[in-house]
PDB file of C-alpha atoms and ligand atoms in Angstrom:
ATOM      1  CA  MET A 153     -20.752   3.414   6.860  1.00  0.00           C
ATOM      2  CA  LYS A 154     -17.257   3.789   8.264  1.00  0.00           C
ATOM      3  CA  LEU A 155     -15.992   6.282   5.659  1.00  0.00           C
ATOM      4  CA  ARG A 156     -19.124   8.261   4.891  1.00  0.00           C
ATOM      5  CA  GLY A 157     -18.240  11.569   3.221  1.00  0.00           C
ATOM      6  CA  LYS A 158     -14.506  10.745   3.051  1.00  0.00           C
ATOM      7  CA  ILE A 159     -12.246  11.055   0.036  1.00  0.00           C
ATOM      8  CA  ALA A 160      -9.618   8.364  -0.474  1.00  0.00           C
ATOM      9  CA  LEU A 161      -6.677   8.135  -2.866  1.00  0.00           C
ATOM     10  CA  VAL A 162      -5.275   4.621  -3.344  1.00  0.00           C
ATOM     11  CA  THR A 163      -2.127   3.871  -5.374  1.00  0.00           C
ATOM     12  CA  GLY A 164      -1.332   0.580  -7.039  1.00  0.00           C
ATOM     13  CA  ALA A 165      -5.091   0.229  -7.037  1.00  0.00           C
ATOM     14  CA  GLY A 166      -5.449  -1.633 -10.321  1.00  0.00           C
ATOM     15  CA  SER A 167      -5.188  -5.076  -8.744  1.00  0.00           C
ATOM     16  CA  GLY A 168      -4.608  -7.035  -5.550  1.00  0.00           C
ATOM     17  CA  ILE A 169      -4.595  -5.175  -2.235  1.00  0.00           C
ATOM     18  CA  GLY A 170      -5.130  -1.723  -3.780  1.00  0.00           C
ATOM     19  CA  ALA A 171      -8.139  -2.856  -5.812  1.00  0.00           C
ATOM     20  CA  ALA A 172      -9.709  -4.679  -2.841  1.00  0.00           C
ATOM     21  CA  SER A 173      -9.120  -1.644  -0.608  1.00  0.00           C
ATOM     22  CA  SER A 174     -10.623   0.750  -3.159  1.00  0.00           C
ATOM     23  CA  VAL A 175     -13.749  -1.404  -3.321  1.00  0.00           C
ATOM     24  CA  ALA A 176     -13.906  -1.712   0.483  1.00  0.00           C
ATOM     25  CA  PHE A 177     -13.476   2.065   0.972  1.00  0.00           C
ATOM     26  CA  ALA A 178     -16.194   2.822  -1.599  1.00  0.00           C
ATOM     27  CA  ARG A 179     -18.586   0.342   0.041  1.00  0.00           C
ATOM     28  CA  GLU A 180     -18.141   2.261   3.285  1.00  0.00           C
ATOM     29  CA  GLY A 181     -19.092   5.542   1.658  1.00  0.00           C
ATOM     30  CA  ALA A 182     -15.791   7.030   0.458  1.00  0.00           C
ATOM     31  CA  ARG A 183     -15.283   8.582  -2.954  1.00  0.00           C
ATOM     32  CA  VAL A 184     -12.156   6.884  -4.246  1.00  0.00           C
ATOM     33  CA  ALA A 185      -9.410   7.996  -6.632  1.00  0.00           C
ATOM     34  CA  VAL A 186      -8.111   4.703  -8.037  1.00  0.00           C
ATOM     35  CA  ALA A 187      -4.547   5.335  -9.202  1.00  0.00           C
ATOM     36  CA  ASN A 188      -2.391   2.892 -11.104  1.00  0.00           C
ATOM     37  CA  ARG A 189       0.518   2.846 -13.523  1.00  0.00           C
ATOM     38  CA  THR A 190      -1.722   1.076 -16.048  1.00  0.00           C
ATOM     39  CA  LEU A 191      -4.903   3.093 -16.548  1.00  0.00           C
ATOM     40  CA  ALA A 192      -6.986   0.220 -17.944  1.00  0.00           C
ATOM     41  CA  LYS A 193      -6.631  -1.711 -14.670  1.00  0.00           C
ATOM     42  CA  ALA A 194      -7.717   1.329 -12.645  1.00  0.00           C
ATOM     43  CA  GLU A 195     -10.693   1.816 -14.968  1.00  0.00           C
ATOM     44  CA  SER A 196     -11.888  -1.738 -14.440  1.00  0.00           C
ATOM     45  CA  VAL A 197     -11.786  -1.234 -10.647  1.00  0.00           C
ATOM     46  CA  VAL A 198     -13.801   1.971 -11.066  1.00  0.00           C
ATOM     47  CA  ARG A 199     -16.390   0.073 -13.124  1.00  0.00           C
ATOM     48  CA  ALA A 200     -16.672  -2.539 -10.339  1.00  0.00           C
ATOM     49  CA  ILE A 201     -17.187   0.212  -7.734  1.00  0.00           C
ATOM     50  CA  GLU A 202     -19.766   2.014  -9.895  1.00  0.00           C
ATOM     51  CA  ALA A 203     -21.611  -1.265 -10.506  1.00  0.00           C
ATOM     52  CA  GLU A 204     -22.197  -1.408  -6.728  1.00  0.00           C
ATOM     53  CA  GLY A 205     -23.414   2.195  -6.651  1.00  0.00           C
ATOM     54  CA  GLY A 206     -20.133   3.647  -5.375  1.00  0.00           C
ATOM     55  CA  ARG A 207     -18.198   6.657  -6.641  1.00  0.00           C
ATOM     56  CA  ALA A 208     -14.667   6.515  -8.023  1.00  0.00           C
ATOM     57  CA  ILE A 209     -12.351   7.947 -10.669  1.00  0.00           C
ATOM     58  CA  ALA A 210      -9.456   6.259 -12.429  1.00  0.00           C
ATOM     59  CA  LEU A 211      -6.070   7.993 -12.590  1.00  0.00           C
ATOM     60  CA  ARG A 212      -2.908   7.000 -14.400  1.00  0.00           C
ATOM     61  CA  ALA A 213       0.194   7.645 -12.324  1.00  0.00           C
ATOM     62  CA  ASP A 214       3.653   6.190 -11.985  1.00  0.00           C
ATOM     63  CA  VAL A 215       4.203   6.847  -8.289  1.00  0.00           C
ATOM     64  CA  SER A 216       7.985   6.859  -8.646  1.00  0.00           C
ATOM     65  CA  LEU A 217       7.802  10.107 -10.660  1.00  0.00           C
ATOM     66  CA  SER A 218       7.208  13.326  -8.765  1.00  0.00           C
ATOM     67  CA  ALA A 219       5.404  14.996 -11.709  1.00  0.00           C
ATOM     68  CA  ASP A 220       2.968  12.040 -11.919  1.00  0.00           C
ATOM     69  CA  VAL A 221       2.398  12.116  -8.151  1.00  0.00           C
ATOM     70  CA  GLN A 222       1.703  15.860  -8.210  1.00  0.00           C
ATOM     71  CA  ARG A 223      -0.732  15.407 -11.116  1.00  0.00           C
ATOM     72  CA  MET A 224      -2.458  12.452  -9.389  1.00  0.00           C
ATOM     73  CA  ILE A 225      -3.044  14.549  -6.273  1.00  0.00           C
ATOM     74  CA  ASP A 226      -4.104  17.653  -8.227  1.00  0.00           C
ATOM     75  CA  ARG A 227      -6.639  15.612 -10.196  1.00  0.00           C
ATOM     76  CA  THR A 228      -8.037  14.010  -7.053  1.00  0.00           C
ATOM     77  CA  ILE A 229      -8.451  17.425  -5.433  1.00  0.00           C
ATOM     78  CA  ALA A 230     -10.077  18.811  -8.594  1.00  0.00           C
ATOM     79  CA  ALA A 231     -12.549  15.905  -8.752  1.00  0.00           C
ATOM     80  CA  TYR A 232     -13.443  15.437  -5.095  1.00  0.00           C
ATOM     81  CA  GLY A 233     -11.448  17.768  -2.827  1.00  0.00           C
ATOM     82  CA  VAL A 234      -8.454  17.114  -0.566  1.00  0.00           C
ATOM     83  CA  PRO A 235      -8.212  13.404   0.236  1.00  0.00           C
ATOM     84  CA  ASP A 236      -8.852  12.433   3.863  1.00  0.00           C
ATOM     85  CA  ILE A 237      -7.088   9.131   3.206  1.00  0.00           C
ATOM     86  CA  LEU A 238      -3.925   8.464   1.215  1.00  0.00           C
ATOM     87  CA  PHE A 239      -3.111   4.786   0.810  1.00  0.00           C
ATOM     88  CA  ASN A 240       0.425   4.408  -0.562  1.00  0.00           C
ATOM     89  CA  ASN A 241       0.176   0.835  -1.732  1.00  0.00           C
ATOM     90  CA  ALA A 242       1.855   0.551  -5.145  1.00  0.00           C
ATOM     91  CA  GLY A 243       4.803  -1.767  -5.177  1.00  0.00           C
ATOM     92  CA  VAL A 244       6.999  -4.131  -7.112  1.00  0.00           C
ATOM     93  CA  SER A 245       8.874  -7.086  -5.672  1.00  0.00           C
ATOM     94  CA  PRO A 246      12.050  -7.934  -7.581  1.00  0.00           C
ATOM     95  CA  SER A 247      14.104 -10.907  -6.471  1.00  0.00           C
ATOM     96  CA  GLY A 248      17.869 -11.127  -6.232  1.00  0.00           C
ATOM     97  CA  ARG A 249      20.799 -10.943  -3.877  1.00  0.00           C
ATOM     98  CA  VAL A 250      23.006  -7.857  -3.778  1.00  0.00           C
ATOM     99  CA  THR A 251      25.333  -9.483  -6.309  1.00  0.00           C
ATOM    100  CA  ASP A 252      22.457 -10.482  -8.639  1.00  0.00           C
ATOM    101  CA  ILE A 253      20.220  -7.466  -8.818  1.00  0.00           C
ATOM    102  CA  SER A 254      20.972  -4.840 -11.455  1.00  0.00           C
ATOM    103  CA  GLU A 255      21.436  -1.212 -10.497  1.00  0.00           C
ATOM    104  CA  ALA A 256      18.359  -0.371 -12.599  1.00  0.00           C
ATOM    105  CA  ASP A 257      16.189  -2.908 -10.740  1.00  0.00           C
ATOM    106  CA  TRP A 258      17.514  -1.685  -7.391  1.00  0.00           C
ATOM    107  CA  ASP A 259      16.638   1.924  -8.262  1.00  0.00           C
ATOM    108  CA  ASP A 260      13.254   0.905  -9.651  1.00  0.00           C
ATOM    109  CA  CYS A 261      12.316  -0.984  -6.483  1.00  0.00           C
ATOM    110  CA  LEU A 262      13.507   1.735  -4.105  1.00  0.00           C
ATOM    111  CA  ASN A 263      11.781   4.426  -6.184  1.00  0.00           C
ATOM    112  CA  ILE A 264       8.444   2.626  -6.588  1.00  0.00           C
ATOM    113  CA  ASP A 265       8.206   1.073  -3.122  1.00  0.00           C
ATOM    114  CA  LEU A 266       9.834   3.727  -0.926  1.00  0.00           C
ATOM    115  CA  LYS A 267      10.478   7.069  -2.644  1.00  0.00           C
ATOM    116  CA  SER A 268       6.850   7.083  -3.805  1.00  0.00           C
ATOM    117  CA  VAL A 269       5.697   7.313  -0.184  1.00  0.00           C
ATOM    118  CA  PHE A 270       7.942  10.334   0.383  1.00  0.00           C
ATOM    119  CA  LEU A 271       6.749  11.978  -2.847  1.00  0.00           C
ATOM    120  CA  ALA A 272       3.034  11.537  -2.154  1.00  0.00           C
ATOM    121  CA  ALA A 273       3.277  12.452   1.529  1.00  0.00           C
ATOM    122  CA  ARG A 274       5.340  15.554   0.755  1.00  0.00           C
ATOM    123  CA  CYS A 275       2.777  16.674  -1.776  1.00  0.00           C
ATOM    124  CA  LEU A 276      -0.395  15.925   0.165  1.00  0.00           C
ATOM    125  CA  ILE A 277       0.471  16.700   3.788  1.00  0.00           C
ATOM    126  CA  PRO A 278       0.275  20.514   3.414  1.00  0.00           C
ATOM    127  CA  PRO A 279      -3.255  20.513   1.907  1.00  0.00           C
ATOM    128  CA  MET A 280      -4.295  17.781   4.350  1.00  0.00           C
ATOM    129  CA  ILE A 281      -3.187  19.942   7.280  1.00  0.00           C
ATOM    130  CA  GLU A 282      -4.988  22.936   5.819  1.00  0.00           C
ATOM    131  CA  ALA A 283      -8.140  20.806   5.482  1.00  0.00           C
ATOM    132  CA  GLY A 284      -7.923  19.758   9.143  1.00  0.00           C
ATOM    133  CA  GLY A 285      -5.958  16.506   8.992  1.00  0.00           C
ATOM    134  CA  GLY A 286      -5.985  13.088   7.401  1.00  0.00           C
ATOM    135  CA  VAL A 287      -4.774   9.526   7.391  1.00  0.00           C
ATOM    136  CA  ILE A 288      -1.791   8.080   5.523  1.00  0.00           C
ATOM    137  CA  LEU A 289      -1.482   4.312   5.180  1.00  0.00           C
ATOM    138  CA  ASN A 290       1.545   2.643   3.680  1.00  0.00           C
ATOM    139  CA  THR A 291       1.842  -0.956   2.539  1.00  0.00           C
ATOM    140  CA  ALA A 292       5.157  -2.241   3.862  1.00  0.00           C
ATOM    141  CA  GLY A 293       5.494  -6.002   4.367  1.00  0.00           C
ATOM    142  CA  THR A 294       6.877  -8.602   6.733  1.00  0.00           C
ATOM    143  CA  PHE A 295      10.097  -8.557   4.681  1.00  0.00           C
ATOM    144  CA  GLY A 296      10.528  -5.001   5.967  1.00  0.00           C
ATOM    145  CA  ILE A 297      10.595  -6.327   9.540  1.00  0.00           C
ATOM    146  CA  ARG A 298      12.965  -9.226   8.842  1.00  0.00           C
ATOM    147  CA  ALA A 299      14.844  -9.518   5.575  1.00  0.00           C
ATOM    148  CA  ALA A 300      14.195 -12.419   3.256  1.00  0.00           C
ATOM    149  CA  ARG A 301      16.778 -14.358   1.293  1.00  0.00           C
ATOM    150  CA  ASN A 302      17.086 -13.298  -2.351  1.00  0.00           C
ATOM    151  CA  LYS A 303      15.013 -10.139  -1.763  1.00  0.00           C
ATOM    152  CA  ALA A 304      17.664  -7.508  -0.978  1.00  0.00           C
ATOM    153  CA  ALA A 305      16.145  -4.428  -2.660  1.00  0.00           C
ATOM    154  CA  TYR A 306      12.590  -5.260  -1.610  1.00  0.00           C
ATOM    155  CA  SER A 307      13.524  -5.946   2.025  1.00  0.00           C
ATOM    156  CA  VAL A 308      15.424  -2.642   2.185  1.00  0.00           C
ATOM    157  CA  ALA A 309      12.601  -0.670   0.557  1.00  0.00           C
ATOM    158  CA  LYS A 310       9.952  -2.083   2.902  1.00  0.00           C
ATOM    159  CA  ALA A 311      12.136  -1.507   5.976  1.00  0.00           C
ATOM    160  CA  GLY A 312      12.409   2.094   4.791  1.00  0.00           C
ATOM    161  CA  VAL A 313       8.648   2.341   4.446  1.00  0.00           C
ATOM    162  CA  ILE A 314       8.269   1.284   8.091  1.00  0.00           C
ATOM    163  CA  ASN A 315      10.539   4.010   9.441  1.00  0.00           C
ATOM    164  CA  LEU A 316       9.200   6.603   7.010  1.00  0.00           C
ATOM    165  CA  THR A 317       5.761   5.753   8.419  1.00  0.00           C
ATOM    166  CA  ARG A 318       7.037   6.390  11.932  1.00  0.00           C
ATOM    167  CA  SER A 319       8.757   9.632  10.869  1.00  0.00           C
ATOM    168  CA  ILE A 320       5.563  10.978   9.324  1.00  0.00           C
ATOM    169  CA  ALA A 321       3.564   9.876  12.379  1.00  0.00           C
ATOM    170  CA  LEU A 322       5.919  11.718  14.745  1.00  0.00           C
ATOM    171  CA  ASP A 323       6.356  14.835  12.655  1.00  0.00           C
ATOM    172  CA  TYR A 324       2.688  15.493  11.900  1.00  0.00           C
ATOM    173  CA  ALA A 325       0.736  14.031  14.832  1.00  0.00           C
ATOM    174  CA  ARG A 326       0.070  17.512  16.220  1.00  0.00           C
ATOM    175  CA  ASP A 327      -1.208  18.592  12.797  1.00  0.00           C
ATOM    176  CA  GLY A 328      -4.008  16.023  12.745  1.00  0.00           C
ATOM    177  CA  ILE A 329      -2.228  13.509  10.503  1.00  0.00           C
ATOM    178  CA  ARG A 330      -2.111   9.819  11.411  1.00  0.00           C
ATOM    179  CA  CYS A 331       0.251   7.489   9.576  1.00  0.00           C
ATOM    180  CA  ASN A 332       0.402   3.702   9.858  1.00  0.00           C
ATOM    181  CA  ALA A 333       2.065   0.832   8.025  1.00  0.00           C
ATOM    182  CA  ILE A 334       0.471  -2.466   7.083  1.00  0.00           C
ATOM    183  CA  CYS A 335       2.757  -5.484   6.876  1.00  0.00           C
ATOM    184  CA  PRO A 336       1.181  -8.319   4.935  1.00  0.00           C
ATOM    185  CA  GLY A 337       2.775 -11.730   4.886  1.00  0.00           C
ATOM    186  CA  TYR A 338       2.102 -13.842   1.815  1.00  0.00           C
ATOM    187  CA  VAL A 339      -1.021 -12.525   0.065  1.00  0.00           C
ATOM    188  CA  ASP A 340      -2.632 -14.220  -2.909  1.00  0.00           C
ATOM    189  CA  THR A 341      -2.329 -11.423  -5.509  1.00  0.00           C
ATOM    190  CA  PRO A 342      -0.858 -11.024  -9.004  1.00  0.00           C
ATOM    191  CA  LEU A 343       2.389  -9.826  -7.360  1.00  0.00           C
ATOM    192  CA  ASN A 344       3.058 -13.484  -6.560  1.00  0.00           C
ATOM    193  CA  ASP A 345       2.216 -14.854 -10.014  1.00  0.00           C
ATOM    194  CA  SER A 346       5.857 -15.819 -10.440  1.00  0.00           C
ATOM    195  CA  PHE A 347       5.565 -18.016  -7.325  1.00  0.00           C
ATOM    196  CA  PRO A 348       3.683 -21.094  -8.587  1.00  0.00           C
ATOM    197  CA  PRO A 349       1.434 -23.088  -6.199  1.00  0.00           C
ATOM    198  CA  PRO A 350       3.912 -25.925  -5.474  1.00  0.00           C
ATOM    199  CA  ALA A 351       6.660 -23.493  -4.406  1.00  0.00           C
ATOM    200  CA  ARG A 352       4.126 -21.274  -2.663  1.00  0.00           C
ATOM    201  CA  ASP A 353       2.657 -24.160  -0.687  1.00  0.00           C
ATOM    202  CA  ALA A 354       6.104 -25.380   0.328  1.00  0.00           C
ATOM    203  CA  PHE A 355       6.954 -21.852   1.524  1.00  0.00           C
ATOM    204  CA  LEU A 356       3.708 -21.504   3.492  1.00  0.00           C
ATOM    205  CA  GLU A 357       4.168 -24.941   5.037  1.00  0.00           C
ATOM    206  CA  VAL A 358       7.481 -23.822   6.504  1.00  0.00           C
ATOM    207  CA  TYR A 359       6.765 -20.168   7.347  1.00  0.00           C
ATOM    208  CA  GLN A 360       3.018 -19.613   7.886  1.00  0.00           C
ATOM    209  CA  PRO A 361       1.529 -21.315  10.976  1.00  0.00           C
ATOM    210  CA  LEU A 362      -2.131 -20.722  10.121  1.00  0.00           C
ATOM    211  CA  PRO A 363      -3.235 -22.858   7.201  1.00  0.00           C
ATOM    212  CA  GLY A 364      -4.826 -21.212   4.183  1.00  0.00           C
ATOM    213  CA  LEU A 365      -4.211 -18.286   1.888  1.00  0.00           C
ATOM    214  CA  ILE A 366      -4.499 -14.625   2.886  1.00  0.00           C
ATOM    215  CA  GLY A 367      -6.641 -12.781   0.343  1.00  0.00           C
ATOM    216  CA  ALA A 368      -6.372  -9.118  -0.631  1.00  0.00           C
ATOM    217  CA  GLU A 369      -9.759  -8.522   1.038  1.00  0.00           C
ATOM    218  CA  ALA A 370      -8.267  -9.370   4.456  1.00  0.00           C
ATOM    219  CA  ILE A 371      -5.653  -6.636   4.031  1.00  0.00           C
ATOM    220  CA  ALA A 372      -8.367  -4.261   2.793  1.00  0.00           C
ATOM    221  CA  GLU A 373     -10.312  -4.872   6.037  1.00  0.00           C
ATOM    222  CA  MET A 374      -7.264  -3.832   8.050  1.00  0.00           C
ATOM    223  CA  ALA A 375      -6.748  -0.757   5.847  1.00  0.00           C
ATOM    224  CA  LEU A 376     -10.409   0.158   6.291  1.00  0.00           C
ATOM    225  CA  TYR A 377     -10.112  -0.009  10.069  1.00  0.00           C
ATOM    226  CA  LEU A 378      -6.919   2.054  10.160  1.00  0.00           C
ATOM    227  CA  ALA A 379      -8.425   4.635   7.796  1.00  0.00           C
ATOM    228  CA  SER A 380     -11.579   4.986   9.855  1.00  0.00           C
ATOM    229  CA  ASP A 381     -12.270   7.153  12.881  1.00  0.00           C
ATOM    230  CA  ALA A 382     -12.291   3.979  15.004  1.00  0.00           C
ATOM    231  CA  ALA A 383      -8.475   4.159  14.774  1.00  0.00           C
ATOM    232  CA  SER A 384      -8.287   7.830  15.755  1.00  0.00           C
ATOM    233  CA  MET A 385      -5.659   7.179  18.472  1.00  0.00           C
ATOM    234  CA  ILE A 386      -3.481   4.931  16.339  1.00  0.00           C
ATOM    235  CA  THR A 387      -0.439   6.393  14.625  1.00  0.00           C
ATOM    236  CA  GLY A 388       3.110   5.231  13.909  1.00  0.00           C
ATOM    237  CA  GLY A 389       1.923   1.645  14.117  1.00  0.00           C
ATOM    238  CA  VAL A 390       3.159  -1.346  12.173  1.00  0.00           C
ATOM    239  CA  PHE A 391       0.308  -3.800  11.674  1.00  0.00           C
ATOM    240  CA  VAL A 392       1.163  -7.343  10.720  1.00  0.00           C
ATOM    241  CA  LEU A 393      -1.339  -9.616   8.950  1.00  0.00           C
ATOM    242  CA  ASP A 394       0.634 -12.734   8.110  1.00  0.00           C
ATOM    243  CA  GLY A 395      -1.048 -15.888   9.409  1.00  0.00           C
ATOM    244  CA  GLY A 396       1.496 -15.994  12.223  1.00  0.00           C
ATOM    245  CA  GLN A 397       4.597 -15.880  10.009  1.00  0.00           C
ATOM    246  CA  GLN A 398       6.401 -13.348  12.230  1.00  0.00           C
ATOM    247  CA  ALA A 399       5.742 -15.262  15.449  1.00  0.00           C
ATOM    248  CA  GLY A 400       8.698 -17.568  15.056  1.00  0.00           C
ATOM    249  CA  LEU A 401      11.317 -18.931  12.722  1.00  0.00           C
ATOM    250  CA  TYR A 402       9.318 -21.885  11.455  1.00  0.00           C
ATOM    251  CA  ALA A 403       5.642 -22.800  11.439  1.00  0.00           C
TER     252      ALA A 403
HETATM  253  N1  LIG B 589       1.199  -9.973  -2.259  1.00  0.00           N
HETATM  254  C1  LIG B 589       2.005 -10.105  -1.209  1.00  0.00           C
HETATM  255  O1  LIG B 589       2.337 -11.225  -0.788  1.00  0.00           O
HETATM  256  C2  LIG B 589       2.531  -8.887  -0.507  1.00  0.00           C
HETATM  257  C3  LIG B 589       3.191  -9.065   0.722  1.00  0.00           C
HETATM  258  C4  LIG B 589       3.684  -7.938   1.385  1.00  0.00           C
HETATM  259  C5  LIG B 589       3.541  -6.688   0.822  1.00  0.00           C
HETATM  260  N2  LIG B 589       2.908  -6.548  -0.375  1.00  0.00           N
HETATM  261  C6  LIG B 589       2.799  -5.212  -0.933  1.00  0.00           C
HETATM  262  O2  LIG B 589       1.447  -4.919  -1.201  1.00  0.00           O
HETATM  263  C7  LIG B 589       1.391  -3.893  -2.183  1.00  0.00           C
HETATM  264  C8  LIG B 589       0.345  -4.254  -3.211  1.00  0.00           C
HETATM  265  O3  LIG B 589       0.779  -5.413  -3.882  1.00  0.00           O
HETATM  266  P1  LIG B 589      -0.214  -6.572  -4.341  1.00  0.00           P
HETATM  267  O4  LIG B 589       0.192  -7.793  -3.633  1.00  0.00           O
HETATM  268  O5  LIG B 589      -1.614  -6.112  -4.275  1.00  0.00           O
HETATM  269  O6  LIG B 589       0.294  -6.772  -5.848  1.00  0.00           O
HETATM  270  P2  LIG B 589      -0.308  -6.355  -7.270  1.00  0.00           P
HETATM  271  O7  LIG B 589       0.786  -6.619  -8.237  1.00  0.00           O
HETATM  272  O8  LIG B 589      -1.624  -6.999  -7.463  1.00  0.00           O
HETATM  273  O9  LIG B 589      -0.563  -4.794  -7.108  1.00  0.00           O
HETATM  274  C9  LIG B 589       0.450  -3.837  -7.252  1.00  0.00           C
HETATM  275  C10 LIG B 589      -0.090  -2.739  -8.128  1.00  0.00           C
HETATM  276  O10 LIG B 589       0.873  -1.674  -8.156  1.00  0.00           O
HETATM  277  C11 LIG B 589       0.912  -1.182  -9.467  1.00  0.00           C
HETATM  278  N3  LIG B 589       2.189  -0.511  -9.702  1.00  0.00           N
HETATM  279  C12 LIG B 589       3.410  -1.084  -9.849  1.00  0.00           C
HETATM  280  N4  LIG B 589       4.318  -0.134 -10.051  1.00  0.00           N
HETATM  281  C13 LIG B 589       3.674   1.051 -10.039  1.00  0.00           C
HETATM  282  C14 LIG B 589       4.068   2.394 -10.204  1.00  0.00           C
HETATM  283  N5  LIG B 589       5.343   2.713 -10.455  1.00  0.00           N
HETATM  284  N6  LIG B 589       3.136   3.356 -10.123  1.00  0.00           N
HETATM  285  C15 LIG B 589       1.850   3.048  -9.893  1.00  0.00           C
HETATM  286  N7  LIG B 589       1.393   1.810  -9.742  1.00  0.00           N
HETATM  287  C16 LIG B 589       2.312   0.814  -9.819  1.00  0.00           C
HETATM  288  C17 LIG B 589       0.724  -2.405 -10.371  1.00  0.00           C
HETATM  289  O11 LIG B 589       0.261  -2.031 -11.657  1.00  0.00           O
HETATM  290  C18 LIG B 589      -0.310  -3.189  -9.577  1.00  0.00           C
HETATM  291  O12 LIG B 589      -1.630  -2.852  -9.971  1.00  0.00           O
HETATM  292  C19 LIG B 589       2.799  -3.736  -2.719  1.00  0.00           C
HETATM  293  O13 LIG B 589       3.406  -2.607  -2.128  1.00  0.00           O
HETATM  294  C20 LIG B 589       3.482  -4.998  -2.253  1.00  0.00           C
HETATM  295  O14 LIG B 589       4.867  -4.848  -2.116  1.00  0.00           O
HETATM  296  C21 LIG B 589       2.388  -7.612  -1.045  1.00  0.00           C
END
């Protein structure tokens, strides 16, 4: 068991990558706080974990709001103790060029995808240090490495997540905190429901060299490794899992 005795807090854990990671962490022995904006989705992930004999609690939190983030962390500490692992994974992915996207959608994306990482890290790092250290994982994305057309706010937010990851890694390495970013390419999750199979397949044909779809479980495997002691010398890293998308311009 790679996470025996560990406590993990996962955001955006009601579906997709967060849900798969919560299940994977619990299977490896962690007690998991499953946080999501919609409580019902978090509760169904908790039921799936409990059905396998794992331990988890469901928390409702909008990670863009500092009061919600504080409450989410307080409730995790009250239930299990200070998390050893914080997985900042919640995100939204609005489309639009600079001249298309509304100011409200811009703020929403930057607050949910980027400010949330700052809020949770700011809140949890002091108790983590006091408890002897911990691991912070952030879901960025390949669009944070290279921008994508029609994805201005999202590309900016994910680029910010990458350098915030590095900042946290540098600033707290001597305090026992590791911080890494995961950059998925196209992952088959509800986030991409608006991208129907014909358009999706045409996109993958052009941009993803390896054939096939990346599932949330593949990202969860990477998160599990980075959260575990096997990665004890890895911090400030940006880990791409994209079927080769970033290797070149076209597949
Ligand atoms: N699916 C992809 O192709 C892909 C690619 C790169 C990066 N990502 C990133 O992976 C992360 C997880 O996305 P996913 O693909 O699993 O999608 P998803 O839609 O299945 O999961 C996102 C979850 O975040 C939750 N959420 C949204 N706003 C929230 C908020 N304000 N507070 C708390 N929870 C909130 C949603 O309810 C949902 O459960 C996101 O950060 C996303 O940007 C996804």
